[in-house]
Short mmCIF file of C-alpha atoms and ligand atoms in Angstrom, two decimals:
data_model
loop_
_atom_site.label_atom_id
_atom_site.label_comp_id
_atom_site.label_asym_id
_atom_site.label_seq_id
_atom_site.Cartn_x
_atom_site.Cartn_y
_atom_site.Cartn_z
CA MET A 1 7.00 1.64 0.38
CA PHE A 2 8.03 1.29 -3.08
CA GLY A 3 5.48 3.05 -6.12
CA GLY A 4 6.22 2.46 -9.87
CA LYS A 5 4.73 1.21 -12.02
CA GLY A 6 4.12 -2.64 -13.19
CA GLY A 7 6.64 -4.45 -13.94
CA LEU A 8 10.13 -1.96 -12.81
CA GLY A 9 10.80 -3.77 -9.87
CA LYS A 10 9.42 -2.69 -6.85
CA THR A 11 8.60 -6.46 -5.08
CA THR A 12 12.12 -6.65 -5.84
CA PHE A 13 13.29 -3.50 -3.85
CA SER A 14 10.13 -4.78 -1.00
CA ALA A 15 12.04 -8.13 -0.47
CA ALA A 16 15.78 -7.00 -0.05
CA MET A 17 15.02 -4.43 1.35
CA GLY A 18 13.02 -5.84 3.92
CA TYR A 19 15.96 -8.77 4.03
CA TRP A 20 18.41 -6.61 4.67
CA LEU A 21 17.01 -4.60 7.54
CA ALA A 22 16.57 -7.84 8.08
CA GLN A 23 19.67 -8.85 8.74
CA GLN A 24 19.95 -5.90 10.63
CA GLY A 25 18.36 -7.50 14.04
CA HIS A 26 15.06 -5.47 12.43
CA LYS A 27 12.14 -7.47 13.05
CA VAL A 28 10.41 -6.85 9.55
CA LEU A 29 6.92 -7.89 7.11
CA VAL A 30 6.95 -6.34 4.00
CA PHE A 31 3.49 -7.12 3.21
CA SER A 32 1.17 -6.64 -0.40
CA VAL A 33 -2.29 -6.40 -1.67
CA ASP A 34 -1.33 -7.80 -4.84
CA PRO A 35 -3.87 -10.70 -5.93
CA GLN A 36 -0.50 -11.54 -8.49
CA ALA A 37 1.24 -13.02 -5.74
CA SER A 38 4.67 -11.63 -6.98
CA LEU A 39 6.45 -11.77 -3.32
CA SER A 40 5.14 -15.88 -3.67
CA ASP A 41 7.38 -15.79 -5.99
CA ILE A 42 9.95 -14.57 -4.51
CA PHE A 43 10.17 -15.90 -1.55
CA GLN A 44 9.35 -19.64 -3.76
CA GLN A 45 6.93 -19.77 -0.54
CA ASP A 46 2.73 -19.94 -1.14
CA LEU A 47 2.00 -16.97 1.28
CA PHE A 48 -0.77 -15.85 -0.62
CA GLY A 49 -4.51 -15.48 2.63
CA LYS A 50 -1.94 -16.93 5.04
CA GLY A 51 -0.91 -13.68 7.06
CA PRO A 52 2.22 -13.53 8.61
CA VAL A 53 5.06 -16.21 7.11
CA GLN A 54 8.30 -16.70 8.47
CA ILE A 55 11.20 -16.36 5.91
CA MET A 56 13.71 -16.29 8.34
CA ASP A 57 15.07 -14.86 11.25
CA ASN A 58 13.07 -11.06 11.40
CA LEU A 59 11.70 -12.09 7.94
CA PHE A 60 8.09 -11.67 7.79
CA ALA A 61 6.28 -11.70 4.19
CA GLN A 62 2.34 -11.26 3.80
CA GLU A 63 -0.21 -11.95 0.87
CA ILE A 64 -3.36 -10.05 1.28
CA ASP A 65 -6.21 -12.24 0.25
CA ALA A 66 -7.87 -9.32 -1.06
CA ASP A 67 -11.42 -11.52 -1.63
CA GLN A 68 -11.21 -13.12 1.54
CA ARG A 69 -11.22 -9.99 4.09
CA VAL A 70 -14.23 -8.60 1.47
CA LYS A 71 -16.39 -11.72 3.17
CA ALA A 72 -15.69 -10.59 6.21
CA TYR A 73 -15.99 -7.44 6.43
CA GLN A 74 -19.43 -7.57 5.33
CA ASP A 75 -20.01 -10.03 8.24
CA GLU A 76 -18.73 -7.54 10.37
CA ILE A 77 -21.19 -5.13 8.92
CA ARG A 78 -23.56 -7.55 9.66
CA GLN A 79 -23.21 -8.03 12.75
CA LYS A 80 -22.20 -5.04 13.81
CA ILE A 81 -25.74 -3.51 11.75
CA ARG A 82 -27.79 -6.44 13.41
CA ALA A 83 -25.91 -5.21 16.88
CA MET A 84 -26.54 -1.54 17.18
CA TYR A 85 -30.80 -1.98 15.78
CA GLY A 86 -31.07 -5.25 17.29
CA MET A 87 -32.03 -7.62 14.80
CA LYS A 88 -32.14 -11.02 14.39
CA GLU A 89 -32.02 -11.49 11.19
CA LEU A 90 -30.68 -8.87 8.71
CA PRO A 91 -34.00 -7.08 5.94
CA GLU A 92 -34.07 -8.37 3.14
CA GLU A 93 -33.65 -4.80 1.17
CA VAL A 94 -30.55 -4.42 3.73
CA GLU A 95 -28.92 -8.13 2.74
CA SER A 96 -28.73 -6.73 -0.79
CA TYR A 97 -27.71 -3.98 -1.02
CA ILE A 98 -24.65 -5.92 1.31
CA GLN A 99 -24.44 -7.93 -1.90
CA ALA A 100 -23.97 -5.73 -4.46
CA ALA A 101 -21.92 -2.96 -2.42
CA SER A 102 -19.45 -6.40 -3.34
CA ALA A 103 -19.45 -5.90 -6.07
CA GLU A 104 -18.11 -2.78 -6.28
CA PRO A 105 -14.68 -1.77 -6.50
CA ALA A 106 -14.60 0.36 -3.79
CA MET A 107 -16.00 -2.32 -1.39
CA GLU A 108 -12.40 -3.97 -2.32
CA GLU A 109 -10.60 -0.94 -2.03
CA SER A 110 -11.65 -0.13 2.06
CA ALA A 111 -11.62 -3.90 2.14
CA ILE A 112 -8.04 -3.84 2.35
CA PHE A 113 -7.30 -0.50 3.30
CA ASP A 114 -8.85 -1.82 7.05
CA ALA A 115 -6.62 -5.01 6.53
CA VAL A 116 -3.61 -2.62 6.26
CA VAL A 117 -4.32 -0.41 9.04
CA ASP A 118 -4.77 -2.90 10.65
CA ILE A 119 -1.24 -4.25 10.43
CA VAL A 120 -0.10 -1.28 10.98
CA VAL A 121 -2.05 -0.70 13.73
CA ALA A 122 -1.04 -3.83 15.75
CA GLY A 123 2.59 -2.76 16.09
CA GLU A 124 4.42 -5.66 15.52
CA TYR A 125 7.62 -5.29 13.89
CA ASP A 126 9.95 -2.36 13.54
CA TYR A 127 9.36 -2.06 10.44
CA TYR A 128 7.51 -2.78 7.65
CA ILE A 129 7.36 -2.60 3.72
CA TYR A 130 4.23 -2.40 1.67
CA ASP A 131 4.84 -3.51 -2.20
CA LEU A 132 2.19 -1.41 -3.72
CA VAL A 133 -0.05 -2.37 -6.16
CA PRO A 134 0.60 0.12 -9.68
CA LEU A 135 0.48 3.75 -9.15
CA GLY A 136 -3.20 4.25 -10.07
CA HIS A 137 -4.00 2.24 -6.11
CA ALA A 138 -2.36 3.95 -4.15
CA LEU A 139 -3.19 6.91 -5.11
CA TYR A 140 -6.59 5.87 -4.75
CA TYR A 141 -6.14 4.43 -1.52
CA LEU A 142 -4.90 8.04 -0.18
CA SER A 143 -7.40 9.51 -1.80
CA MET A 144 -9.60 8.33 -0.59
CA ALA A 145 -8.66 8.51 3.08
CA THR A 146 -9.32 12.87 1.95
CA VAL A 147 -13.19 11.79 0.89
CA TYR A 148 -13.73 9.35 3.18
CA ASP A 149 -12.54 11.83 5.53
CA ALA A 150 -14.68 15.23 4.04
CA TRP A 151 -17.17 12.43 4.81
CA ILE A 152 -16.35 11.27 8.23
CA GLU A 153 -17.05 15.21 8.94
CA LYS A 154 -20.47 16.19 7.60
CA ILE A 155 -21.44 13.11 9.10
CA THR A 156 -20.76 13.22 12.54
CA SER A 157 -21.14 16.85 12.93
CA LEU A 158 -25.11 16.13 11.55
CA ARG A 159 -24.99 12.60 14.44
CA GLU A 160 -23.57 15.60 16.79
CA GLN A 161 -26.82 17.38 16.08
CA MET A 162 -29.36 15.21 16.15
CA ARG A 163 -28.02 13.46 20.18
CA GLU A 164 -29.18 17.29 20.95
CA TYR A 165 -32.36 16.79 20.13
CA ASP A 166 -32.57 13.06 20.87
CA GLN A 167 -32.05 14.43 24.71
CA VAL A 168 -34.41 16.23 24.91
CA ALA A 169 -36.69 14.57 23.61
CA ALA A 170 -35.81 10.50 25.11
CA HIS A 171 -36.29 13.54 28.47
CA LEU A 172 -39.99 14.61 27.24
CA ARG A 173 -40.53 10.83 26.37
CA GLN A 174 -38.71 10.24 29.72
CA ASP A 175 -36.92 7.86 27.69
CA SER A 176 -33.22 6.30 28.08
CA THR A 177 -32.11 4.58 25.50
CA MET A 178 -29.76 6.09 22.73
CA ASP A 179 -28.96 3.44 20.04
CA GLU A 180 -28.02 6.55 18.17
CA ASP A 181 -25.05 6.26 20.73
CA ALA A 182 -23.21 2.87 19.13
CA ILE A 183 -23.54 4.93 15.07
CA LEU A 184 -21.99 8.39 16.73
CA ASN A 185 -18.94 5.80 18.31
CA GLU A 186 -18.59 3.38 14.72
CA LEU A 187 -17.92 6.50 13.00
CA LEU A 188 -15.80 8.53 15.59
CA TYR A 189 -13.76 5.30 15.97
CA ILE A 190 -13.89 4.61 11.43
CA LYS A 191 -12.07 8.16 11.12
CA ASP A 192 -9.68 7.87 13.36
CA ARG A 193 -8.72 4.51 12.25
CA ILE A 194 -8.61 6.86 8.42
CA GLN A 195 -6.43 9.38 10.07
CA ALA A 196 -4.52 7.26 12.18
CA SER A 197 -3.96 5.73 8.53
CA SER A 198 -3.35 8.61 6.35
CA ARG A 199 -1.18 10.27 8.99
CA ILE A 200 1.38 6.50 8.87
CA LEU A 201 0.86 8.21 4.94
CA THR A 202 1.73 11.54 5.29
CA ASP A 203 4.21 11.34 8.29
CA SER A 204 8.50 11.10 6.31
CA LYS A 205 9.40 11.19 9.98
CA HIS A 206 8.44 6.99 9.95
CA THR A 207 7.33 6.21 6.43
CA ALA A 208 9.24 6.96 3.33
CA PHE A 209 8.59 6.24 -0.59
CA PHE A 210 10.46 5.77 -2.30
CA PHE A 211 10.01 5.44 -6.43
CA VAL A 212 11.34 2.99 -8.46
CA LEU A 213 11.91 3.62 -12.61
CA VAL A 214 14.51 2.39 -15.48
CA PRO A 215 16.79 3.97 -17.20
CA GLU A 216 13.18 4.39 -20.69
CA ASP A 217 11.81 7.68 -21.95
CA MET A 218 8.30 6.26 -21.16
CA ILE A 219 9.23 5.43 -17.30
CA ILE A 220 10.78 8.93 -16.60
CA ALA A 221 7.59 10.41 -17.98
CA ASP A 222 5.63 8.91 -16.11
CA THR A 223 7.81 9.12 -12.98
CA LEU A 224 7.38 13.01 -13.15
CA LYS A 225 3.20 12.54 -13.84
CA ALA A 226 2.99 10.46 -10.40
CA ALA A 227 5.70 12.43 -8.58
CA GLU A 228 3.83 15.58 -8.78
CA LEU A 229 0.59 13.78 -8.01
CA PHE A 230 2.30 12.12 -5.14
CA SER A 231 3.16 15.80 -4.25
CA ARG A 232 -0.46 17.43 -4.79
CA PHE A 233 -1.21 14.36 -1.93
CA LYS A 234 1.13 15.11 0.51
CA VAL A 235 2.74 12.67 0.50
CA PRO A 236 6.41 13.08 1.57
CA ILE A 237 9.44 11.28 -1.78
CA SER A 238 11.95 9.94 -0.39
CA GLY A 239 13.98 9.12 -2.78
CA TYR A 240 14.38 7.21 -6.78
CA VAL A 241 15.93 3.71 -7.55
CA VAL A 242 16.88 3.16 -10.63
CA ASN A 243 16.85 0.05 -11.53
CA ARG A 244 18.68 -2.31 -14.90
CA VAL A 245 20.83 -0.26 -15.26
CA LEU A 246 23.30 -1.51 -18.10
CA PRO A 247 26.67 -3.24 -16.11
CA GLU A 248 29.31 -0.09 -16.95
CA GLU A 249 32.64 -3.00 -16.84
CA LEU A 250 30.26 -4.20 -20.84
CA LYS A 251 31.61 -1.41 -22.50
CA THR A 252 35.13 -1.74 -21.99
CA GLN A 253 34.06 -5.72 -23.06
CA ASP A 254 33.82 -6.45 -27.08
CA ILE A 255 30.47 -6.31 -27.17
CA PRO A 256 27.95 -6.31 -30.44
CA GLU A 257 26.56 -3.43 -32.05
CA PHE A 258 22.31 -4.35 -30.05
CA LEU A 259 24.57 -3.78 -27.14
CA ARG A 260 26.93 -1.21 -27.50
CA HIS A 261 23.54 0.53 -28.68
CA ARG A 262 22.11 0.01 -25.27
CA LEU A 263 24.56 0.85 -24.24
CA ASP A 264 24.66 4.39 -25.28
CA MET A 265 20.46 5.30 -25.88
CA GLN A 266 20.95 3.67 -21.95
CA ALA A 267 23.37 6.46 -20.83
CA ARG A 268 21.06 8.90 -21.96
CA HIS A 269 19.01 7.99 -20.15
CA LEU A 270 20.64 8.75 -16.85
CA GLY A 271 21.68 11.19 -18.35
CA ARG A 272 18.20 13.19 -18.18
CA ILE A 273 17.63 10.76 -15.32
CA ASN A 274 20.64 12.83 -13.04
CA ASP A 275 19.05 16.35 -14.61
CA THR A 276 15.58 15.49 -12.96
CA PHE A 277 15.70 13.99 -10.29
CA GLY A 278 19.34 14.84 -9.20
CA ALA A 279 20.93 14.44 -5.46
CA GLN A 280 16.60 12.16 -4.64
CA VAL A 281 18.46 9.32 -6.57
CA LEU A 282 19.49 7.23 -3.98
CA GLY A 283 21.04 4.06 -5.72
CA ARG A 284 21.60 1.89 -9.35
CA VAL A 285 20.48 -1.56 -9.78
CA PRO A 286 21.91 -3.35 -12.30
CA GLU A 287 20.56 -5.36 -15.09
CA LEU A 288 21.22 -8.85 -13.77
CA GLU A 289 21.57 -11.71 -15.16
CA ARG A 290 18.35 -13.49 -14.51
CA ASP A 291 15.23 -12.81 -12.69
CA VAL A 292 15.32 -12.03 -8.14
CA THR A 293 13.76 -15.24 -7.12
CA GLY A 294 14.55 -17.08 -3.48
CA LEU A 295 17.04 -15.66 -0.71
CA THR A 296 20.86 -15.99 -2.42
CA MET A 297 19.02 -13.63 -5.90
CA ILE A 298 17.38 -11.29 -3.35
CA SER A 299 20.85 -10.36 -1.22
CA ARG A 300 22.69 -9.73 -4.16
CA VAL A 301 20.05 -7.15 -4.75
CA ALA A 302 19.72 -6.29 -1.15
CA ASP A 303 23.79 -5.56 -1.02
CA TYR A 304 23.52 -3.16 -3.72
CA LEU A 305 20.52 -1.31 -2.85
CA CYS A 306 20.93 -0.79 0.53
CA GLY A 307 25.26 -2.19 0.87
N1 LIG B 401 17.97 -5.80 -11.61
C1 LIG B 401 16.92 -7.07 -12.22
N2 LIG B 401 17.56 -8.14 -12.79
C2 LIG B 401 17.25 -8.89 -13.27
N3 LIG B 401 15.48 -9.51 -13.33
C3 LIG B 401 15.97 -7.79 -12.30
C4 LIG B 401 15.93 -6.92 -12.17
N4 LIG B 401 14.60 -6.18 -10.79
C5 LIG B 401 13.97 -8.05 -11.59
N5 LIG B 401 14.15 -8.15 -12.05
C6 LIG B 401 12.75 -9.12 -12.79
O1 LIG B 401 12.06 -8.07 -12.39
C7 LIG B 401 10.53 -8.42 -13.00
C8 LIG B 401 9.40 -7.91 -12.51
O2 LIG B 401 10.22 -6.85 -11.08
P1 LIG B 401 8.34 -6.64 -9.70
O3 LIG B 401 9.93 -6.63 -8.66
O4 LIG B 401 8.34 -8.00 -9.60
O5 LIG B 401 7.94 -5.69 -10.71
P2 LIG B 401 6.66 -4.63 -10.11
O6 LIG B 401 6.96 -6.01 -8.07
O7 LIG B 401 7.52 -2.96 -9.63
O8 LIG B 401 5.64 -5.06 -10.88
C9 LIG B 401 10.82 -9.45 -11.73
O9 LIG B 401 10.87 -11.33 -13.12
C10 LIG B 401 12.22 -9.55 -11.11
O10 LIG B 401 12.48 -10.47 -10.86
MG1 LIG B 402 4.78 -6.30 -7.71
#
């Protein structure tokens, strides 16, 4: 996973890392849930909402359409309610509740969460590269796993207690319908998935989380703050990658005052990055002469990033 503020190079590095691993013979999926559809830009193909699309040998890219997922999610909820309660039609107040809930940002988040869990749990690839949305979202996502977990824990234990009463009551009534089991099973299923996904996120053996930063004062400060938050959620940070480093060789060339000034400033910021993050800085990628789009540019970044 690549995290960091918007515009620093998360999508660029996700694509480059995917490209590198695919070239090494691993089957890779690079995916994102960012509605800004930037994987489509970098791979120069329309990927949005199309499922995994093959980019080259071993390399697949996918952009999840969150709206489409929300709709599918709502249908699933309707279907489950109908099945559990043996209804043909949903009562109007339930339907309007489902409609209202879809206006909630949390509904979109949980639909996305669900989509990501589906992708990772299916296990069809050797590597998954998650081009994360800007930091706040990633944290929201993790905190949601914790909150959900506590909530479901509570509900399941209540349901389990209730089931004991139900069994007694059913016995007295000589009635053995146990629809409540279906609800309990559903809750346990959700809980399993949430636990599986937060296990993936916080498992340093299988998951690597990289922060992308650039040599600028504000970004260094923001990255530090974010890193603290991440450690609070027990997400192991694998390291930092510095992007957009001005090429060294400029220093020995005859360059305008403006550029010399920027070089000096960057040298100071790079020094601060080294003091702050030390050996956790795993790589530096230079500022290239143009935007990174298309496989040729991606392969150049991959060489700097992984070569
Ligand atoms: N090292 C680099 N040299 C030149 N352009 C870059 C470099 N890294 C990123 N870019 C460009 O910067 C823009 C933002 O990068 P992107 O990876 O989309 O950021 P993010 O995903 O973090 O928002 C893109 O247009 C990308 O092509
Ligand atoms: Mg991006």
